[in-house]
Every structure is written in structure tokens, then in C-alpha cells.
């Protein structure tokens, strides 16, 4: 196996259509570390989070051994969605997890984790989110309380400043304090200086008073800023209606489900001041239909959005703009491929049926839409670590 991932040089023209699909078999690469290091650690955390019985422990041990040393196997015969997963991945069964497309393998690994903890099986563990303790813990931290209290000061600022700050809050997620501050504290970089691409102004022109789709990423402290942005856009008639797309069941370690939306709303309404006001407005927006929660099955598919079904395509086509939040949605939007970094954002998103924006902190190798000078400066100072460190972010738009 190669010792490290090789990144393509950025040509002067657009990326080729055959940009290589990302695998996990380059030792030392980010995808390799997910299967070799991150997943084993996550299995240990899940084992400790609940008093699972011997059957679940054996299944978790088997998944750990399979995904680090063994080969991919089909779901059990009792799984109601086995036929669907067979159709998606039959050609990968019997192969190492490291040697098939990273997006598919990572998605299937999480589906197998749910199988191991009996999430879908009849019995006492059915419907119990194995990641719920981690999500709830994020909502009950001093940092979360500080971010919510910062909304009181933000409410005193002009509406334009509020919108820009809330947009940055949604972008940075669990570093949302960067977004709520309009000027960084002494010694800290300003939020804008950490953006490798910044289409925030073109994005704001797409808030035209119609329908906003926001495809959420993580729960906890990352979901709350998304909800606050939606509240602002509805309150100030920058959107007349908002569709919040979340996952129909737990997916990846912290992806948002309906239960997580409710937990976030309860966290907002439990405090005082501007945060509570937002929480109550969002609650009302849900009851009167201005805010609608969607949990489309495709949200948990191991496929790029280029393969979306017709009903989802129609919904995105009718929106003023669709905002794709987070790293996984970016990988699915762009295609989990090693595009040259200077590939225009419009090239891999040309298929998308309406205006689309990406708000993402960089936590995986996929990246497009950079100018050559920005890429060169990042590589010169950080080699390729900037792609996965989470210390940089982007706002990209194709209208």
C-alpha cells in the first residue's frame, strides 16, 4: 500500500471528470485513520455509554475485527433494508473495508454499528441512539451556555450584523463563538481570516423571502447555530418558509435526528433572554408550518447527491437556496473524489437542481473552489494538514 495519499496538482483548467474516488488504503491518510484509529475508539465509547448485553458486545467486537482486519459482509437476513444495501454495495462484499470507496464504506460501517447495538431489532434497545449521550453532553457545557448568553449582546446590533454573525455561527458549528463575535479577542484570528473561500455576500443575496432548505449536519452545539440562523431568516422575512433536513435515524457519530432537534429547542427555551426568544419562535414556526423538519431516507444513503431521487430533486429545485452544512454533506455534494483544489465549485455541482451553498469546516480531503494562490499558501505553511484539521472553513455558492 502507498505510504501516504497523493493529491493531484491543480491545473489551469477545470478538473477532469474522472477525478479519482477516495479510498482508505493509503496508510497514514485521513480515510485510513478513520478506519484504523477513529472507528475502534468510537466502538469503545459506544460500549461504555450504555450497559449493552453480551450479544451487543459480541457484535461490536465482530464489527471491530471485520473493519480493521477482515472483509465487508452483507447485513443479516433479518435486516429490513438488506435488499437496499445489497443493491448499493453487492460488488464490495468480500473486499477489505480499506479498498472500497471511502464514502460508501464509512456509511455502511455506521449502518453495521446500528445493527450491532440492535437499533432496528425488536427488543429493549430498539430505537436507542447509541450516540445520544455524546450529543446531550455537548448541550450542557459552559461553552454552550456562553454561546447562548452571547445572543443577548448580538440582539443589540444592527440586523445586518446579526445575520453575518449567525451565518458564521452556523458555519463554525461547535466553534460558534467565532461567529457570534464580530471582532476576535486579542491574540485570536478573525473568523474571516480562517476562510479559504468566502461567498457569504453572494449567499445572502439568495435569501429572497421564499423557501430555504438547510441540510443539517451535526447535533448538539452545531445544530443550535443552524436553528438560530433559520429563526433570524424567518423573523426578518429573509425566508418565508424553511425546510430543515435531518437524518431519519442515527448516522455517523453526531448527525442530527428529529430527537436532536427537539433537544436543541428545549435547550434554547430553558434559558432566558434572546436564546429563549429564538427557541419559542422556532417552536411556533414548527407548529404553524413555516419551519418543516424533513427526514428523507436518502439522507442516510452512501451516495453522492448527484444520485438523489426525483422527489428530493424537486424539493431542492423549488427552494431559493439549499444550504449544505458540514463535511459529510460537502463530500456528498461534490462527490468524494480527489478533485484538484482549484476546480471551480460550479463544475462538480452543475447537476444540482437549484441554487446551492456549502457551509463547511475542513475535516476531510475533498476540496474545490480555491484560487491557486490560496492553495499554494496553505500547502506551504501546513503541507496537506489544512484539509482535515478543522481549523479552516469555507462558504461556497453556485447560484
Coordinates of C-alpha atoms in Angstrom, one line a residue:
X1 CA 0.0 0.0 0.0
X2 CA 1.2 3.5 -0.6
X3 CA 2.6 5.4 2.4
X4 CA 0.5 8.5 2.0
X5 CA -2.3 9.9 0.0
X6 CA -1.3 11.7 -3.2
X7 CA -3.1 14.9 -4.1
X8 CA -3.4 16.0 -7.7
X9 CA -1.8 19.2 -8.9
X10 CA -4.2 21.9 -9.7
X11 CA -4.3 22.6 -13.4
X12 CA -5.2 25.9 -15.0
X13 CA -8.4 24.4 -16.4
X14 CA -11.3 22.7 -14.7
X15 CA -10.9 19.3 -13.1
X16 CA -11.2 16.2 -15.2
X17 CA -14.5 14.3 -14.9
X18 CA -12.5 11.2 -13.8
X19 CA -11.1 12.7 -10.6
X20 CA -10.2 9.6 -8.6
X21 CA -12.6 8.3 -6.0
X22 CA -11.2 8.4 -2.4
X23 CA -10.3 5.1 -0.9
X24 CA -9.0 4.3 2.6
X25 CA -5.9 2.2 1.7
X26 CA -3.2 4.9 1.8
X27 CA -1.5 4.3 5.1
X28 CA -1.4 7.5 7.1
X29 CA -4.1 9.2 5.1
X30 CA -7.2 10.7 6.7
X31 CA -9.5 8.0 5.4
X32 CA -7.1 5.3 6.6
X33 CA -7.0 6.9 10.1
X34 CA -10.9 6.8 10.3
X35 CA -11.0 3.0 9.9
X36 CA -7.7 2.2 11.7
X37 CA -8.0 4.6 14.6
X38 CA -11.2 6.6 14.9
X39 CA -13.7 3.8 14.5
X40 CA -12.0 1.5 17.1
X41 CA -12.1 4.4 19.5
X42 CA -15.7 5.0 18.8
X43 CA -16.7 1.4 19.4
X44 CA -15.0 1.6 22.8
X45 CA -17.0 4.8 23.6
X46 CA -20.3 3.2 22.5
X47 CA -19.6 0.1 24.6
X48 CA -19.1 2.3 27.7
X49 CA -22.0 4.6 27.0
X50 CA -24.7 2.0 27.6
X51 CA -25.0 -1.3 29.6
X52 CA -25.3 -3.3 26.5
X53 CA -25.6 -7.1 27.0
X54 CA -23.3 -9.9 25.8
X55 CA -25.0 -10.1 22.4
X56 CA -24.3 -6.5 21.6
X57 CA -20.8 -6.7 22.9
X58 CA -20.1 -9.7 20.7
X59 CA -21.5 -7.9 17.7
X60 CA -19.4 -4.8 18.4
X61 CA -16.3 -6.9 18.7
X62 CA -17.1 -8.6 15.5
X63 CA -17.5 -5.3 13.7
X64 CA -14.2 -4.0 15.1
X65 CA -12.4 -7.1 13.8
X66 CA -14.1 -7.1 10.5
X67 CA -13.5 -3.4 9.7
X68 CA -9.8 -3.4 10.8
X69 CA -8.7 -6.9 9.7
X70 CA -11.5 -8.6 7.7
X71 CA -13.8 -8.0 4.8
X72 CA -17.2 -6.4 4.2
X73 CA -20.2 -8.7 4.6
X74 CA -23.9 -8.2 3.9
X75 CA -26.4 -7.3 6.6
X76 CA -28.1 -10.1 8.3
X77 CA -31.1 -11.7 6.7
X78 CA -33.4 -10.1 9.3
X79 CA -32.5 -6.5 8.3
X80 CA -35.4 -4.9 6.7
X81 CA -33.2 -2.7 4.5
X82 CA -30.8 -5.6 3.4
X83 CA -32.1 -5.6 -0.1
X84 CA -31.3 -1.8 -0.5
X85 CA -27.8 -2.1 0.9
X86 CA -27.2 -5.2 -1.3
X87 CA -28.1 -3.1 -4.3
X88 CA -25.8 -0.3 -3.2
X89 CA -22.8 -2.4 -2.3
X90 CA -23.0 -6.0 -3.5
X91 CA -19.8 -5.5 -5.6
X92 CA -17.9 -4.6 -2.4
X93 CA -18.8 -7.6 -0.3
X94 CA -15.8 -9.9 0.3
X95 CA -13.4 -7.0 0.0
X96 CA -11.4 -5.1 2.6
X97 CA -13.1 -2.0 4.0
X98 CA -9.9 -0.1 3.1
X99 CA -10.2 -1.0 -0.6
X100 CA -13.6 0.3 -1.5
X101 CA -14.9 3.9 -1.8
X102 CA -14.4 5.7 1.5
X103 CA -17.9 7.4 1.4
X104 CA -19.6 4.0 0.9
X105 CA -17.5 2.2 3.4
X106 CA -17.9 4.8 6.1
X107 CA -21.6 5.0 5.7
X108 CA -22.0 1.2 5.7
X109 CA -19.8 0.9 8.8
X110 CA -22.3 3.1 10.7
X111 CA -25.2 1.1 9.4
X112 CA -23.4 -2.0 10.7
X113 CA -22.8 -0.3 14.1
X114 CA -26.6 0.2 14.4
X115 CA -27.1 -3.4 13.6
X116 CA -24.6 -4.4 16.3
X117 CA -26.4 -2.5 19.0
X118 CA -29.8 -3.8 17.9
X119 CA -31.1 -0.3 17.0
X120 CA -33.6 -1.7 14.5
X121 CA -34.3 -5.1 16.1
X122 CA -37.4 -5.9 18.2
X123 CA -36.4 -5.6 21.9
X124 CA -35.3 -3.2 24.6
X125 CA -32.6 -1.5 22.5
X126 CA -34.8 -0.7 19.5
X127 CA -34.6 3.0 18.7
X128 CA -32.0 3.8 21.3
X129 CA -29.5 6.2 19.7
X130 CA -26.0 4.9 20.6
X131 CA -24.6 8.4 20.2
X132 CA -27.2 10.2 22.3
X133 CA -25.1 10.6 25.5
X134 CA -22.4 12.4 23.5
X135 CA -24.9 14.7 21.8
X136 CA -26.6 15.6 25.1
X137 CA -23.3 16.3 26.8
X138 CA -22.4 18.9 24.2
X139 CA -25.6 20.9 25.1
X140 CA -24.7 21.0 28.8
X141 CA -21.3 22.7 28.8
X142 CA -20.0 26.1 30.0
X143 CA -19.1 26.8 26.4
X144 CA -22.6 26.2 25.2
X145 CA -24.0 28.4 27.9
X146 CA -21.6 31.1 27.0
X147 CA -22.6 31.0 23.3
X148 CA -26.3 31.3 24.2
X149 CA -25.7 34.2 26.5
X150 CA -23.7 36.0 23.7
X151 CA -27.0 36.2 21.8
X152 CA -28.2 38.9 24.2
X153 CA -25.4 41.3 23.1
X154 CA -25.8 40.3 19.5
X155 CA -29.5 41.2 19.6
X156 CA -28.5 44.8 20.2
X157 CA -26.5 45.0 17.0
X158 CA -28.0 46.0 13.6
X159 CA -29.9 43.3 11.8
X160 CA -27.2 43.1 9.0
X161 CA -24.6 42.4 11.6
X162 CA -26.7 39.8 13.3
X163 CA -27.2 37.9 10.1
X164 CA -23.5 37.9 9.3
X165 CA -22.6 36.7 12.8
X166 CA -25.3 34.0 12.7
X167 CA -24.1 32.8 9.3
X168 CA -20.6 32.4 10.7
X169 CA -22.1 30.7 13.8
X170 CA -23.7 28.1 11.6
X171 CA -20.5 27.7 9.6
X172 CA -18.2 27.1 12.5
X173 CA -20.6 24.9 14.5
X174 CA -19.0 23.9 17.8
X175 CA -16.6 26.8 17.4
X176 CA -19.7 29.0 17.0
X177 CA -18.3 31.6 19.4
X178 CA -16.1 32.8 16.5
X179 CA -19.2 33.6 14.6
X180 CA -21.0 35.4 17.4
X181 CA -18.1 37.8 17.9
X182 CA -17.9 40.5 15.3
X183 CA -14.3 41.1 16.3
X184 CA -11.9 38.4 17.6
X185 CA -10.5 38.7 21.1
X186 CA -6.9 39.8 21.3
X187 CA -4.5 37.2 20.1
X188 CA -7.1 35.2 18.2
X189 CA -7.5 35.2 14.4
X190 CA -10.7 36.9 13.0
X191 CA -13.2 34.3 11.7
X192 CA -12.9 35.7 8.1
X193 CA -9.2 35.1 8.1
X194 CA -9.7 31.4 8.5
X195 CA -11.9 31.0 5.5
X196 CA -10.3 29.5 2.4
X197 CA -13.3 30.6 0.3
X198 CA -15.9 33.2 1.3
X199 CA -19.0 33.6 -0.7
X200 CA -21.1 35.0 2.2
X201 CA -22.3 38.0 0.3
X202 CA -23.5 36.1 -2.8
X203 CA -25.2 33.7 -0.4
X204 CA -27.0 36.5 1.5
X205 CA -28.4 37.8 -1.8
X206 CA -30.2 34.4 -2.2
X207 CA -32.2 34.9 1.0
X208 CA -35.1 36.3 -1.1
X209 CA -38.1 35.7 1.1
X210 CA -39.1 32.3 -0.3
X211 CA -38.1 28.8 0.6
X212 CA -34.8 28.0 2.4
X213 CA -33.6 24.4 2.6
X214 CA -31.0 23.7 5.2
X215 CA -29.5 20.2 5.1
X216 CA -28.2 19.9 8.7
X217 CA -25.0 18.1 9.8
X218 CA -24.3 17.5 13.5
X219 CA -26.5 17.7 16.6
X220 CA -25.7 19.4 19.9
X221 CA -23.8 22.7 19.8
X222 CA -23.5 22.6 16.0
X223 CA -27.3 22.3 15.4
X224 CA -28.2 25.2 17.7
X225 CA -26.5 27.8 15.4
X226 CA -28.3 26.3 12.4
X227 CA -31.6 26.8 14.2
X228 CA -30.7 30.4 15.2
X229 CA -29.9 31.2 11.6
X230 CA -33.2 29.8 10.5
X231 CA -35.0 31.8 13.2
X232 CA -33.3 35.0 12.1
X233 CA -34.2 34.5 8.4
X234 CA -37.8 33.7 9.2
X235 CA -38.2 36.6 11.7
X236 CA -36.8 39.2 9.3
X237 CA -38.7 37.8 6.2
X238 CA -35.4 36.8 4.5
X239 CA -37.1 33.4 4.2
X240 CA -40.9 32.8 4.2
X241 CA -40.5 29.1 4.9
X242 CA -37.6 26.8 5.9
X243 CA -37.1 23.1 5.4
X244 CA -34.7 21.5 7.8
X245 CA -33.3 18.2 6.5
X246 CA -32.1 15.9 9.2
X247 CA -31.3 12.1 9.4
X248 CA -34.2 9.6 9.8
X249 CA -32.0 7.6 12.2
X250 CA -28.6 7.9 13.9
X251 CA -25.9 8.2 11.2
X252 CA -22.2 8.9 11.8
X253 CA -21.4 9.8 15.4
X254 CA -23.2 13.1 15.8
X255 CA -25.6 13.6 12.9
X256 CA -28.8 15.3 13.8
X257 CA -32.1 13.4 14.1
X258 CA -35.6 14.7 15.0
X259 CA -34.9 13.9 18.7
X260 CA -31.8 16.1 18.5
X261 CA -33.8 19.0 17.0
X262 CA -36.2 18.7 20.0
X263 CA -33.3 18.6 22.4
X264 CA -31.8 21.7 20.9
X265 CA -35.1 23.6 21.1
X266 CA -35.6 22.6 24.7
X267 CA -32.1 23.8 25.5
X268 CA -32.9 27.2 23.9
X269 CA -36.2 27.6 25.7
X270 CA -34.8 26.6 29.0
X271 CA -32.6 29.7 29.3
X272 CA -33.5 33.3 29.5
X273 CA -33.1 36.2 27.1
X274 CA -32.6 36.2 23.4
X275 CA -31.9 32.5 23.2
X276 CA -35.2 31.6 24.8
X277 CA -37.0 34.1 22.5
X278 CA -35.5 32.3 19.5
X279 CA -36.4 28.9 20.9
X280 CA -40.1 29.9 21.4
X281 CA -40.3 31.5 17.9
X282 CA -38.8 28.3 16.4
X283 CA -41.3 26.2 18.3
X284 CA -44.2 28.3 16.9
X285 CA -42.7 28.1 13.4
X286 CA -42.8 24.3 13.6
X287 CA -46.4 24.3 14.8
X288 CA -47.6 26.7 12.0
X289 CA -45.6 25.1 9.2
X290 CA -43.1 27.9 8.5
X291 CA -40.4 25.5 9.7
X292 CA -40.7 21.9 8.5
X293 CA -38.5 19.1 9.5
X294 CA -37.6 16.6 6.8
X295 CA -36.1 13.1 7.3
X296 CA -35.7 11.8 3.8
X297 CA -34.3 8.2 3.5
X298 CA -31.7 9.5 1.1
X299 CA -30.1 11.4 3.9
X300 CA -28.6 8.1 5.1
X301 CA -27.6 6.8 1.7
X302 CA -23.9 6.1 1.0
X303 CA -24.2 8.0 -2.3
X304 CA -23.5 11.5 -3.7
X305 CA -26.3 14.0 -4.1
X306 CA -25.9 13.6 -7.9
X307 CA -27.8 10.3 -7.4
X308 CA -30.7 11.9 -5.4
X309 CA -34.2 10.6 -6.1
X310 CA -36.7 12.7 -8.0
X311 CA -38.8 13.9 -5.0
X312 CA -35.8 15.3 -3.3
X313 CA -34.5 16.8 -6.5
X314 CA -37.9 18.6 -6.9
X315 CA -37.8 20.0 -3.4
X316 CA -34.3 21.4 -3.9
X317 CA -35.3 22.8 -7.3
X318 CA -38.2 24.8 -5.7
X319 CA -36.0 26.4 -3.0
X320 CA -34.5 29.9 -3.2
X321 CA -31.3 28.2 -2.0
X322 CA -30.2 25.0 -0.4
X323 CA -27.5 25.2 2.3
X324 CA -25.5 22.0 2.7
X325 CA -24.0 22.0 6.2
X326 CA -20.8 20.3 7.2
X327 CA -18.2 18.0 5.9
X328 CA -20.2 14.8 5.0
X329 CA -22.7 16.9 3.1
X330 CA -19.9 18.6 1.2
X331 CA -18.4 15.2 0.3
X332 CA -21.8 14.1 -1.0
X333 CA -22.4 17.4 -2.8
X334 CA -19.1 17.5 -4.6
X335 CA -18.5 13.7 -4.9
X336 CA -16.0 12.1 -2.6
X337 CA -13.1 12.4 -5.1
X338 CA -9.7 14.0 -5.2
X339 CA -10.5 16.9 -7.3
X340 CA -7.8 19.4 -7.9
X341 CA -8.4 22.1 -5.3
X342 CA -8.7 24.9 -7.9
X343 CA -11.6 23.1 -9.7
X344 CA -14.5 25.7 -9.8
X345 CA -17.2 24.9 -7.3
X346 CA -19.7 25.2 -10.2
X347 CA -18.2 22.2 -12.0
X348 CA -19.0 19.3 -9.6
X349 CA -22.3 21.0 -8.5
X350 CA -23.6 21.6 -12.1
X351 CA -26.1 18.7 -11.6
X352 CA -27.8 20.4 -8.6
X353 CA -31.3 21.4 -9.5
X354 CA -31.2 24.9 -7.8
X355 CA -29.0 27.4 -6.1
X356 CA -26.8 25.7 -3.6
X357 CA -24.4 26.8 -0.9
X358 CA -21.9 24.9 1.2
X359 CA -21.0 25.9 4.8
X360 CA -18.2 23.6 6.0
X361 CA -15.2 23.4 8.3
X362 CA -12.5 21.4 6.6
X363 CA -12.3 17.9 8.1
X364 CA -11.6 15.6 5.1
X365 CA -9.6 15.7 1.9
X366 CA -12.2 16.8 -0.5
X367 CA -11.9 20.5 -1.6
X368 CA -12.7 22.5 -4.7
X369 CA -13.2 26.2 -5.4
X370 CA -9.9 27.6 -4.2
X371 CA -7.8 30.1 -6.1
X372 CA -4.2 28.9 -6.8
X373 CA -2.6 31.5 -4.5
X374 CA -4.7 30.3 -1.5
X375 CA -3.9 26.7 -2.2
X376 CA -0.2 27.4 -2.5
X377 CA -0.1 29.4 0.7
X378 CA -1.9 26.7 2.6
X379 CA 0.4 23.9 1.3
X380 CA 3.5 26.0 2.0
X381 CA 2.6 26.5 5.7
X382 CA 0.7 23.3 6.5
X383 CA 1.5 20.8 3.8
X384 CA -1.9 19.0 3.4
X385 CA -2.9 19.2 7.1
X386 CA -5.2 22.1 6.3
X387 CA -7.6 19.8 4.5
X388 CA -8.5 17.8 7.7
X389 CA -7.6 19.8 10.7
X390 CA -10.9 21.7 11.2
X391 CA -9.1 25.0 11.6
X392 CA -10.2 26.3 8.2
X393 CA -13.6 26.7 6.7
X394 CA -15.4 27.8 3.6
X395 CA -18.6 29.3 2.3
X396 CA -19.2 28.5 -1.4
X397 CA -22.2 29.3 -3.6
X398 CA -23.4 28.2 -7.0
X399 CA -26.5 30.3 -7.9

